[in-house]
């Protein structure tokens, strides 16, 4: 045991003479040990030099608030945190899903310009222009302030306030739609529209809308407001193949977008809703109405005063710009433009297409169609028409494809397959002539029945044995069916094919009654072969195609397909068709000063009415009916269609010399022609028109394919604008009669705010 370890009580027995041990300082009392959780290791030098280590006093212990045990959150707090985490994860996933194929906005989509196709009339005047046209790229500061303000007023008046997506505008549009009960206002900002035009398709899907909003935010983050607005104004489509406000200003007003006035600015801004519908070159009335709406919106947005708006509205309407470009010949021009690629291929530059179009004939056809449809056609439930005017060599001179090109671009002259009714009968009689029959051969007009099929004539009663010329002149159904049965269906189909009918034809006896659909264009072409002595033609509208360097890429050569029928048989058929107009169902089409030949046609339930006829100069086909196949009110081919044909041909033949319908034939042909008058006196029977009989009964004879008596083509896919077409924001047509149109519009706009 060391001395230090000896109990102090033993120090009294220390030996005499020994040195006392040095006295040691008493040790300080040991500090109370720290709690385990607050103990910390000492430094290596702590307590060096015999000094006791310094110890920090323990921190005060925090007490938990009363009523809450420790730091533990309640269950609903923890649930909110979990839900928040999951919500962030789901949102991130949704964003990633829609953003994975977003384009890079720094690489702005290049403008893919479609080649320009300029269509010229036969006289060299400009008819139409297709393809894309761009003007100069302008800065916002260079564009007319009136035009900038007009666009902002109608498209996005909060453009300089939002961040690409306008929540206030969305809420306002939703509230307006809720109050009115239908979609009335859109909420896409100019930035969103630019994003859609540059990067996305116009498909109306949720994916596109989400991506549109995301791209709008990205555009707003990277570019200034003026850069975005400038890109929009230079890229937006404004009708007639124009992209950008400068191209539109040059096309419609022949001036730069830097020079347009308030009136012109309002018209251009109004095109954004529906370019074709409100085009100043298509419909002045609609253009003026839309312009008034834009001006009222500018007043409401504070860009102009009420007096300025009224001054513009009270100005007289401007004349239609470039009427030849957007007017009567648009159906013809579109038909021609669709054929260009078939002639020279799809990879081409700008082109100039020379055509057979005659503006004078087109104006006559268009005017008379409007007279019929807006006059007697209203009471007769006739809503559509088609007209084809053709020269004897197959050159299409004019074309009416419908009531109004602005309302429907569907071309009923070239695209609509309709039952021709009795206007198909000349091909049956041609087959009979080719089989050795003559116009004077007799055919029985009596009741006809095969199984459950029992076709009737238009008028009651039967004439018994009648000549073929009489059966055709009066369009006798039972006689024509017996004739087809005797000469053979295949022979009649072959005759129609040689003359130019290309549509499918039914191989049953109902073919005699015109139950197989054809287009007005091909039927007119087939009649042209009859009119020109039996030479088949290819209907055409293009004579030459040149490129931008004036090099010829295509030039029409040749005269047609050659003779399809003999001259003698053609002459006999023409004489029989002259009888249709002289004493038969087509008497309403007679011209006072020259001979004509033709044939009427009416289908079951008066769904279609035709008159196909020709003079020595022109062949014209007329169709009247309704797109949905709705029946007209007892309109046959011998009524309104024959009258329309006569009105058109009267204008076309004015000033032309009178010529024989049948040219002089060789002696052999003269010997074959029957002696006496072209059409002998009729038997003493009822001579009322027999055209327009039902095409066939519901169930034909055994072994005969079922006859579809309702096979009307219903063009359900008629092209319409994808733009909103809401006319409820347009004042009535008699806007000029209102004392204060701008005031009325302003009140209306304020109610919708």
XYZ file of C-alpha atoms in Angstrom:
753
model
C 0.000 0.000 0.000
C 1.371 3.367 -0.928
C 1.565 6.159 1.614
C -1.111 8.025 -0.225
C -3.385 5.128 0.223
C -2.683 4.929 4.063
C -5.451 6.079 6.246
C -4.710 9.474 7.825
C -5.210 8.044 11.227
C -1.852 6.244 10.886
C 0.180 9.401 10.428
C 0.807 9.777 14.255
C 2.977 6.702 14.271
C 5.478 8.130 11.756
C 9.131 7.336 12.739
C 11.195 10.041 14.473
C 13.378 12.091 12.128
C 11.462 11.338 8.978
C 10.433 14.248 6.742
C 6.806 14.973 6.726
C 5.132 14.366 3.443
C 4.100 17.454 1.534
C 0.646 18.541 2.245
C -1.831 18.055 -0.564
C -4.639 20.394 -1.358
C -7.969 18.975 -0.623
C -9.740 17.667 -3.726
C -12.798 19.595 -4.769
C -16.011 17.811 -4.319
C -16.929 15.678 -7.280
C -19.549 17.152 -9.542
C -22.782 15.306 -9.972
C -22.691 13.147 -13.082
C -24.467 14.521 -16.189
C -27.470 12.735 -17.549
C -26.456 10.158 -20.144
C -27.972 11.972 -22.994
C -26.046 15.211 -22.245
C -22.623 13.692 -21.445
C -19.871 14.546 -23.879
C -16.325 13.192 -24.136
C -13.551 15.333 -22.653
C -10.730 16.712 -24.731
C -7.354 15.036 -24.393
C -5.877 18.129 -22.742
C -8.759 18.734 -20.437
C -7.564 18.743 -16.841
C -3.930 19.211 -17.900
C -1.634 20.864 -15.379
C -3.514 19.389 -12.517
C -6.467 21.639 -13.170
C -9.834 20.020 -13.013
C -11.696 20.004 -16.357
C -14.254 22.703 -17.024
C -17.764 21.459 -17.330
C -20.588 23.409 -18.969
C -23.775 23.595 -17.073
C -26.506 21.474 -18.621
C -29.077 23.371 -20.779
C -32.445 23.921 -19.259
C -34.815 21.132 -20.013
C -37.730 22.092 -22.231
C -41.111 21.286 -21.041
C -43.786 20.124 -23.444
C -46.773 22.452 -23.802
C -49.679 21.520 -21.706
C -52.312 19.470 -23.508
C -49.875 18.103 -26.221
C -47.692 15.123 -25.414
C -44.161 15.831 -26.686
C -43.730 16.810 -30.392
C -46.088 14.231 -31.881
C -48.536 15.620 -34.519
C -52.183 14.693 -34.441
C -53.399 12.039 -36.896
C -54.983 14.514 -39.282
C -51.774 16.527 -39.468
C -49.795 13.450 -40.339
C -52.455 12.498 -42.920
C -52.199 15.906 -44.562
C -48.447 15.581 -44.822
C -48.753 12.160 -46.426
C -51.401 13.353 -48.823
C -49.275 16.373 -49.700
C -46.304 14.176 -50.494
C -48.439 11.917 -52.660
C -50.016 14.939 -54.359
C -46.610 16.349 -55.249
C -45.569 12.974 -56.631
C -48.730 12.627 -58.698
C -48.437 16.189 -60.006
C -44.816 15.593 -60.941
C -45.845 12.425 -62.755
C -48.602 14.197 -64.685
C -46.248 17.005 -65.675
C -43.646 14.482 -66.789
C -46.264 12.591 -68.816
C -47.387 15.666 -70.731
C -43.907 17.175 -70.996
C -41.873 14.235 -72.223
C -42.559 14.984 -75.894
C -42.782 18.772 -75.712
C -40.724 20.505 -78.427
C -37.800 22.735 -77.652
C -39.154 26.264 -77.847
C -35.744 27.736 -78.636
C -36.013 25.976 -81.997
C -39.087 27.735 -83.306
C -40.941 25.649 -85.873
C -40.027 26.658 -89.404
C -42.877 27.859 -91.579
C -43.588 25.156 -94.160
C -44.932 27.130 -97.070
C -47.258 25.348 -99.446
C -46.494 26.139 -103.092
C -48.727 28.813 -104.569
C -51.062 27.695 -107.367
C -52.512 30.564 -109.405
C -55.525 29.594 -111.513
C -56.229 31.627 -114.651
C -59.432 31.782 -116.694
C -59.514 31.040 -120.398
C -58.983 34.737 -121.183
C -55.887 34.926 -118.957
C -57.541 36.776 -116.082
C -56.847 35.637 -112.533
C -59.488 33.285 -111.169
C -58.083 32.113 -107.833
C -54.916 31.533 -105.880
C -54.193 28.578 -103.629
C -51.292 27.860 -101.316
C -49.649 29.974 -98.665
C -48.745 33.636 -98.825
C -46.669 35.565 -96.330
C -45.985 39.259 -96.215
C -43.127 41.050 -94.516
C -42.179 40.123 -90.964
C -42.956 43.220 -88.919
C -42.219 44.283 -85.366
C -45.176 45.194 -83.170
C -44.031 48.812 -83.188
C -44.181 48.857 -86.999
C -47.734 47.511 -87.319
C -50.624 49.951 -87.354
C -51.651 50.639 -83.716
C -55.315 50.279 -84.699
C -54.621 46.751 -85.945
C -52.686 45.778 -82.803
C -55.430 47.155 -80.568
C -58.163 45.435 -82.573
C -56.438 42.054 -82.233
C -55.854 42.524 -78.525
C -59.449 43.609 -77.965
C -61.041 40.574 -79.593
C -58.437 37.940 -78.707
C -56.703 38.791 -75.421
C -57.218 42.204 -73.866
C -55.279 41.144 -70.718
C -52.290 40.043 -72.790
C -49.831 42.390 -71.081
C -51.107 41.423 -67.602
C -51.162 37.614 -67.491
C -48.288 35.127 -67.421
C -49.262 33.103 -70.485
C -52.410 31.576 -69.028
C -55.150 33.937 -67.892
C -57.021 32.627 -64.812
C -59.237 35.703 -64.760
C -60.137 35.219 -68.399
C -60.842 31.538 -67.808
C -63.124 32.335 -64.881
C -64.951 35.022 -66.867
C -65.439 32.716 -69.856
C -66.658 29.887 -67.631
C -69.149 32.196 -65.914
C -70.428 33.523 -69.255
C -70.796 29.991 -70.612
C -72.634 28.951 -67.461
C -75.055 31.865 -67.659
C -75.791 31.467 -71.361
C -76.011 27.679 -71.192
C -73.584 27.014 -74.064
C -69.966 27.530 -75.098
C -69.856 31.206 -75.978
C -66.416 32.467 -75.016
C -62.973 30.935 -75.314
C -60.177 31.451 -72.799
C -57.037 30.771 -74.834
C -54.549 33.609 -74.622
C -52.516 34.872 -77.551
C -49.505 33.066 -76.085
C -51.441 29.799 -76.002
C -52.622 30.298 -79.564
C -49.056 30.953 -80.686
C -47.867 27.801 -78.917
C -50.572 25.790 -80.665
C -49.823 27.283 -84.078
C -46.069 26.759 -83.783
C -45.763 23.401 -82.093
C -49.052 21.527 -81.724
C -51.838 20.108 -83.832
C -55.332 21.670 -83.827
C -56.859 18.479 -82.355
C -59.256 19.363 -79.539
C -57.942 16.994 -76.878
C -57.089 17.356 -73.203
C -53.453 16.490 -73.916
C -53.151 19.286 -76.435
C -54.727 21.823 -74.067
C -52.368 20.883 -71.223
C -49.314 20.998 -73.468
C -50.531 24.296 -74.892
C -50.623 25.812 -71.411
C -47.169 24.417 -70.538
C -45.643 25.793 -73.731
C -47.299 29.152 -73.101
C -45.613 29.370 -69.698
C -42.271 28.461 -71.265
C -42.678 31.077 -74.003
C -43.561 33.766 -71.472
C -40.496 32.859 -69.419
C -38.093 33.057 -72.351
C -39.468 35.855 -74.559
C -40.833 39.350 -74.061
C -44.475 40.219 -74.546
C -43.762 42.182 -77.731
C -41.785 39.272 -79.171
C -44.686 36.900 -78.508
C -47.297 39.277 -79.913
C -45.143 39.971 -82.964
C -44.706 36.262 -83.670
C -48.460 35.770 -83.401
C -49.344 38.650 -85.730
C -46.824 37.453 -88.326
C -47.960 33.794 -88.265
C -51.735 33.723 -87.723
C -53.916 32.436 -90.586
C -56.313 35.025 -92.003
C -57.953 33.283 -94.961
C -57.291 33.089 -98.710
C -53.972 31.340 -98.033
C -52.576 34.349 -96.148
C -50.455 33.995 -93.027
C -49.799 37.102 -91.001
C -51.429 40.510 -90.886
C -49.180 41.979 -93.581
C -50.132 39.298 -96.115
C -53.809 39.773 -95.246
C -53.582 43.544 -95.623
C -51.915 43.204 -99.012
C -54.409 40.577 -100.211
C -57.602 42.274 -99.070
C -56.677 45.969 -99.217
C -53.554 46.111 -101.402
C -51.512 47.864 -98.717
C -49.045 47.033 -95.964
C -50.147 46.274 -92.410
C -48.298 49.434 -91.396
C -50.840 51.554 -93.305
C -54.267 50.047 -92.553
C -56.857 52.360 -91.044
C -59.318 51.655 -88.241
C -61.960 50.159 -90.506
C -59.506 47.824 -92.232
C -57.943 46.890 -88.903
C -61.343 45.863 -87.516
C -62.036 43.747 -90.612
C -58.687 41.937 -90.384
C -59.118 41.304 -86.652
C -62.612 39.984 -87.337
C -61.155 37.291 -89.594
C -59.566 35.565 -86.597
C -62.954 34.091 -85.655
C -63.667 32.435 -89.028
C -61.474 33.537 -91.964
C -63.623 32.187 -94.793
C -66.935 33.237 -93.332
C -65.988 36.861 -92.655
C -63.642 37.367 -95.602
C -64.124 40.812 -97.183
C -63.861 39.158 -100.596
C -66.613 36.618 -99.881
C -69.541 38.275 -98.138
C -69.779 42.010 -97.544
C -72.772 41.772 -95.226
C -71.123 39.364 -92.814
C -67.894 41.334 -92.992
C -69.674 44.537 -91.978
C -71.459 42.793 -89.108
C -68.263 41.288 -87.761
C -66.460 44.615 -88.128
C -69.122 46.273 -85.945
C -68.581 43.631 -83.260
C -64.815 44.257 -83.275
C -65.304 48.022 -83.036
C -67.688 47.623 -80.094
C -65.160 45.397 -78.365
C -62.434 47.999 -78.915
C -64.677 50.634 -77.353
C -65.357 48.375 -74.386
C -61.606 47.768 -73.980
C -60.892 51.513 -74.057
C -58.876 51.626 -77.280
C -61.265 53.907 -79.189
C -64.232 56.118 -78.403
C -67.868 55.519 -79.261
C -67.773 58.388 -81.761
C -64.820 56.832 -83.588
C -66.628 53.509 -83.828
C -69.835 55.103 -85.086
C -67.930 57.048 -87.721
C -66.524 53.815 -89.145
C -69.841 51.942 -89.029
C -71.649 54.747 -90.834
C -69.223 54.626 -93.755
C -70.633 52.911 -96.867
C -69.690 49.291 -97.344
C -66.640 48.771 -99.504
C -67.005 46.799 -102.757
C -66.003 43.162 -102.732
C -62.264 42.768 -103.145
C -61.078 40.583 -106.034
C -64.513 39.101 -106.847
C -62.975 36.663 -109.327
C -60.729 35.206 -106.648
C -63.365 34.498 -104.038
C -66.558 34.716 -106.026
C -68.506 32.705 -108.535
C -65.776 30.397 -109.779
C -64.514 28.958 -106.511
C -66.082 25.533 -107.046
C -64.441 25.334 -110.464
C -61.103 26.640 -109.166
C -61.018 24.148 -106.300
C -61.860 21.299 -108.691
C -58.988 22.309 -110.958
C -56.488 22.802 -108.134
C -57.185 19.309 -106.819
C -56.046 17.837 -110.157
C -52.662 19.567 -110.384
C -50.676 16.924 -108.509
C -52.105 14.197 -110.730
C -50.627 15.928 -113.778
C -47.150 16.914 -112.546
C -46.676 15.154 -109.202
C -46.750 16.469 -105.634
C -43.211 17.898 -105.466
C -43.379 21.188 -107.261
C -42.923 24.863 -106.654
C -45.196 27.764 -107.466
C -47.420 27.148 -110.480
C -49.651 28.988 -112.937
C -52.576 26.890 -114.214
C -54.398 27.891 -117.409
C -58.009 26.660 -117.559
C -61.129 26.540 -119.726
C -63.139 28.739 -117.321
C -65.478 31.347 -118.806
C -66.457 34.070 -116.339
C -69.487 35.211 -118.364
C -70.997 31.730 -118.408
C -70.249 31.299 -114.724
C -72.026 34.519 -113.816
C -75.076 33.474 -115.797
C -75.232 30.046 -114.166
C -74.692 31.399 -110.655
C -77.304 34.146 -111.046
C -80.015 31.844 -112.368
C -79.341 29.192 -109.714
C -79.794 31.868 -107.049
C -83.062 32.975 -108.667
C -84.465 29.449 -108.569
C -83.295 28.577 -105.052
C -84.327 31.893 -103.524
C -87.566 32.069 -105.475
C -89.760 29.068 -106.356
C -87.286 26.697 -104.729
C -88.215 27.963 -101.268
C -91.823 26.812 -101.490
C -90.781 23.606 -103.264
C -88.267 22.634 -100.524
C -85.300 22.806 -102.897
C -82.094 23.813 -101.112
C -79.205 22.768 -103.355
C -78.238 22.770 -107.007
C -75.448 21.722 -109.316
C -74.729 22.933 -112.852
C -72.043 21.886 -115.335
C -71.565 23.738 -118.645
C -69.385 21.911 -121.166
C -68.180 22.540 -124.712
C -68.601 19.733 -127.266
C -64.939 18.706 -126.832
C -65.351 18.170 -123.066
C -63.967 21.529 -121.883
C -65.770 22.576 -118.698
C -66.638 26.241 -119.096
C -68.482 26.872 -115.818
C -69.581 24.983 -112.734
C -71.959 25.538 -109.835
C -71.240 23.121 -106.997
C -73.860 24.268 -104.525
C -75.944 27.075 -103.148
C -73.150 28.950 -101.388
C -69.436 28.172 -101.350
C -69.031 30.016 -98.051
C -71.510 27.717 -96.356
C -70.271 24.479 -97.910
C -67.219 23.700 -100.023
C -68.643 20.270 -100.915
C -68.841 20.258 -104.713
C -72.136 18.665 -105.713
C -71.185 18.854 -109.382
C -68.102 16.648 -109.030
C -68.385 14.858 -105.679
C -72.059 14.087 -105.061
C -73.292 10.726 -106.339
C -77.012 11.020 -107.071
C -79.539 8.774 -108.796
C -80.090 10.130 -112.335
C -83.603 8.734 -112.681
C -84.937 8.817 -116.216
C -81.982 10.888 -117.437
C -80.175 7.534 -117.623
C -82.687 6.173 -120.186
C -80.877 7.422 -123.327
C -78.186 4.810 -122.675
C -80.836 2.066 -122.664
C -82.280 3.320 -125.944
C -78.781 3.609 -127.399
C -78.208 -0.049 -126.537
C -81.460 -0.887 -128.335
C -80.399 1.048 -131.448
C -77.056 -0.760 -131.403
C -78.940 -4.066 -131.134
C -80.731 -3.292 -134.423
C -83.879 -1.526 -133.202
C -85.114 1.654 -134.866
C -86.901 4.654 -133.345
C -90.146 3.456 -134.929
C -90.029 -0.064 -133.511
C -92.865 -0.744 -131.097
C -92.592 -1.517 -127.396
C -95.389 -2.423 -125.005
C -96.548 0.049 -122.374
C -98.574 -2.114 -120.020
C -98.483 -3.220 -116.378
C -95.194 -4.910 -115.509
C -94.569 -7.251 -112.593
C -91.685 -9.501 -111.611
C -92.262 -11.173 -108.267
C -93.146 -8.422 -105.823
C -91.605 -5.719 -107.985
C -94.271 -3.809 -109.864
C -92.950 -0.471 -111.192
C -95.445 2.171 -112.264
C -95.517 5.071 -114.672
C -95.685 8.620 -113.402
C -99.205 9.137 -114.745
C -101.924 6.456 -114.475
C -102.974 4.591 -117.567
C -101.088 2.756 -120.308
C -100.732 3.456 -124.028
C -100.232 -0.096 -125.274
C -97.879 -0.585 -128.227
C -95.901 2.635 -128.790
C -92.789 3.544 -130.849
C -89.457 3.740 -129.055
C -89.286 7.469 -129.815
C -92.595 7.989 -127.988
C -91.527 5.852 -125.037
C -88.383 7.969 -124.587
C -90.145 11.295 -125.214
C -92.682 10.567 -122.484
C -90.263 8.657 -120.273
C -92.493 5.589 -120.021
C -91.095 3.371 -117.284
C -92.764 0.050 -118.110
C -91.782 0.272 -121.773
C -88.164 1.125 -120.929
C -87.893 -1.797 -118.516
C -89.193 -4.192 -121.185
C -86.708 -2.702 -123.659
C -83.788 -3.230 -121.256
C -84.971 -6.761 -120.598
C -84.970 -7.517 -124.328
C -81.616 -5.952 -125.276
C -79.775 -7.053 -122.151
C -78.461 -5.248 -119.072
C -74.819 -5.789 -120.031
C -75.338 -4.111 -123.401
C -76.793 -1.001 -121.733
C -73.956 -0.886 -119.200
C -71.400 -1.174 -121.999
C -73.005 1.731 -123.864
C -72.940 3.930 -120.768
C -69.300 3.024 -120.095
C -68.210 3.935 -123.626
C -69.847 7.349 -123.288
C -68.044 8.126 -120.047
C -70.054 6.798 -117.081
C -67.442 5.512 -114.629
C -69.452 5.057 -111.423
C -70.613 1.524 -110.442
C -73.794 0.443 -112.243
C -76.335 -2.063 -110.920
C -76.836 -5.247 -112.911
C -80.602 -5.461 -112.577
C -83.653 -4.144 -114.383
C -83.949 -1.117 -112.107
C -80.999 0.258 -114.084
C -83.567 1.348 -116.691
C -85.040 3.718 -114.116
C -81.709 5.296 -113.140
C -81.133 3.761 -109.707
C -77.318 3.722 -110.018
C -75.712 6.894 -108.715
C -73.586 9.155 -110.904
C -72.101 12.630 -110.572
C -73.455 15.566 -112.588
C -70.009 16.000 -114.159
C -69.774 12.474 -115.569
C -73.397 12.483 -116.742
C -72.821 15.783 -118.556
C -69.705 14.311 -120.148
C -71.691 11.308 -121.387
C -74.324 13.585 -122.926
C -71.511 15.548 -124.586
C -70.502 12.390 -126.453
C -74.050 12.178 -127.801
C -74.067 15.873 -128.707
C -70.833 15.857 -130.737
C -71.651 13.003 -133.088
C -70.687 10.053 -130.925
C -67.139 10.994 -129.972
C -66.438 10.231 -126.311
C -64.778 12.998 -124.312
C -62.800 13.364 -121.139
C -64.233 16.326 -119.185
C -61.325 18.653 -118.474
C -60.607 22.084 -117.062
C -56.798 22.413 -117.349
C -55.155 23.358 -120.628
C -51.629 24.178 -119.479
C -49.458 24.264 -116.348
C -46.341 26.427 -116.036
C -43.845 26.891 -113.228
C -42.551 30.133 -111.737
C -39.943 30.376 -114.531
C -42.689 30.153 -117.181
C -41.551 26.700 -118.279
C -44.340 24.445 -119.559
C -44.828 21.446 -117.252
C -48.038 20.171 -118.843
C -49.990 20.988 -121.983
C -53.202 19.329 -123.061
C -53.027 17.495 -126.369
C -55.440 15.252 -128.206
C -59.141 15.553 -128.841
C -60.711 12.831 -126.732
C -61.328 9.102 -126.654
C -62.519 8.701 -130.246
C -65.887 7.501 -131.506
C -67.893 5.555 -128.943
C -70.964 5.014 -131.126
C -71.588 5.154 -134.825
C -72.701 8.387 -136.417
C -75.949 6.829 -137.647
C -77.002 5.523 -134.254
C -76.005 8.807 -132.668
C -78.145 10.775 -135.130
C -81.172 8.589 -134.412
C -80.675 8.960 -130.662
C -80.378 12.752 -130.961
C -83.631 12.900 -132.938
C -85.365 10.869 -130.252
C -84.023 13.230 -127.575
C -85.224 16.230 -129.566
C -88.699 14.728 -129.244
C -88.369 14.871 -125.442
C -88.261 18.682 -125.726
C -90.678 19.082 -128.613
C -93.599 17.007 -127.360
C -92.466 15.179 -124.250
C -91.493 15.776 -120.643
C -88.919 18.500 -121.422
C -91.117 21.056 -123.163
C -90.333 23.677 -120.499
C -86.724 23.792 -121.752
C -87.559 24.801 -125.336
C -85.557 27.690 -126.777
C -87.364 30.039 -129.117
C -84.752 30.349 -131.838
C -82.843 27.049 -132.061
C -83.250 23.287 -131.749
C -82.252 21.478 -128.597
C -82.215 17.892 -127.359
C -82.301 16.587 -123.807
C -83.808 14.344 -121.192
C -85.542 14.867 -117.883
C -84.955 12.768 -114.785
C -86.724 12.377 -111.456
C -86.076 9.861 -108.702
C -88.364 8.218 -106.177
C -90.153 10.517 -103.731
C -88.851 13.543 -105.684
C -85.426 13.374 -104.074
C -83.571 14.352 -107.272
C -84.633 16.289 -110.340
C -82.493 16.600 -113.493
C -82.484 18.156 -116.896
C -79.647 17.230 -119.226
C -79.655 18.975 -122.594
C -77.561 20.415 -125.382
C -77.534 22.728 -128.348
C -75.023 22.720 -131.178
C -72.766 24.902 -129.028
C -72.917 23.717 -125.413
C -73.999 20.838 -123.203
C -75.448 21.732 -119.810
C -76.446 19.478 -116.950
C -78.716 20.667 -114.128
C -79.504 18.916 -110.829
C -81.785 20.114 -108.028
C -82.328 18.445 -104.662
C -81.298 18.378 -101.012
C -78.113 17.138 -99.373
C -79.978 14.986 -96.870
C -82.199 13.372 -99.509
C -85.286 15.140 -98.224
C -88.058 14.998 -100.811
C -89.029 18.059 -102.779
C -92.636 19.064 -103.328
C -93.470 17.311 -106.602
C -90.482 18.762 -108.427
C -89.708 16.719 -111.536
C -87.024 17.168 -114.149
C -89.522 18.838 -116.456
C -90.342 21.642 -114.013
C -87.711 23.742 -112.185
C -84.619 21.984 -113.642
C -85.885 22.463 -117.218
C -86.700 26.113 -116.510
C -83.270 26.682 -114.953
C -81.606 25.034 -117.962
C -83.563 27.268 -120.340
C -82.628 30.446 -118.456
C -78.925 29.584 -118.464
C -78.823 28.510 -122.104
C -80.727 31.604 -123.229
C -77.886 33.742 -121.876
C -75.187 31.452 -123.294
C -76.667 31.332 -126.801
C -77.333 35.057 -127.051
C -75.628 36.402 -130.165
C -74.526 32.995 -131.450
C -75.672 31.866 -134.914
C -78.351 29.187 -135.111
C -76.926 25.840 -136.144
C -78.448 22.457 -136.864
C -78.279 20.117 -133.944
C -77.408 17.150 -136.159
C -74.634 17.971 -138.630
C -74.889 16.741 -142.190
C -74.137 13.050 -142.278
C -72.741 10.926 -145.115
C -75.229 9.478 -147.601
C -75.130 6.077 -145.938
C -76.197 7.650 -142.707
C -78.965 9.611 -144.417
C -80.330 6.371 -145.800
C -80.453 4.931 -142.285
C -82.357 7.901 -140.894
C -86.135 7.432 -140.771
C -88.267 9.382 -143.181
C -90.807 11.935 -142.104
C -90.845 14.111 -138.991
C -88.459 13.367 -136.200
C -91.328 12.521 -133.874
C -94.596 11.173 -135.320
C -97.963 12.322 -133.989
C -98.784 10.793 -130.647
C -101.566 8.262 -130.254
C -104.838 9.509 -128.835
C -103.875 8.958 -125.232
C -103.168 11.091 -122.211
C -100.034 13.066 -123.052
C -99.217 14.393 -119.591
C -95.540 13.967 -118.654
C -94.775 10.458 -117.514
C -91.376 11.283 -116.135
C -90.518 10.888 -112.487
C -91.989 7.461 -111.823
C -90.781 5.549 -108.804
C -87.454 3.935 -109.525
C -88.310 0.469 -108.210
C -90.381 -1.349 -105.660
C -88.908 -2.522 -102.396
C -88.550 -6.169 -103.458
C -87.589 -7.054 -107.056
C -88.196 -10.271 -108.908
C -86.549 -13.503 -107.710
C -82.939 -13.629 -108.793
C -82.726 -9.870 -109.231
C -80.553 -8.058 -106.657
C -82.428 -5.903 -104.204
C -82.985 -2.381 -105.449
C -81.859 0.350 -103.137
C -84.386 3.095 -103.691
C -82.989 5.396 -101.058
C -79.331 5.357 -101.965
C -78.845 9.080 -101.742
C -75.408 10.396 -101.050
C -75.588 12.469 -97.916
C -72.433 14.527 -97.691
C -72.214 14.428 -93.907
C -68.529 15.330 -94.134
C -69.172 18.714 -95.746
C -66.004 20.949 -94.970
C -66.679 23.481 -92.274
C -64.548 25.920 -90.507
C -62.821 24.627 -87.387
C -63.114 28.132 -86.075
C -65.980 28.955 -83.756
C -69.084 29.733 -85.776
C -71.292 31.484 -83.274
C -73.475 34.041 -84.988
C -75.099 35.137 -81.761
C -72.480 37.819 -81.280
C -73.264 39.265 -84.709
C -76.014 41.874 -85.070
C -78.928 41.137 -87.411
C -78.574 41.664 -91.129
C -80.417 44.994 -90.996
C -77.759 46.600 -88.796
C -77.912 49.809 -90.787
C -81.535 50.307 -89.772
C -80.668 50.377 -86.074
C -80.226 53.867 -84.608
C -77.136 52.951 -82.574
C -75.552 49.581 -83.488
C -72.360 50.265 -81.548
C -74.347 51.250 -78.459
C -76.438 48.097 -78.668
C -73.341 45.948 -78.984
C -71.665 47.684 -76.079
C -74.682 47.070 -73.859
C -74.656 43.454 -74.888
C -70.960 43.098 -74.135
C -71.332 44.715 -70.726
C -74.089 42.293 -69.792
C -71.766 39.421 -70.574
C -68.902 40.728 -68.453
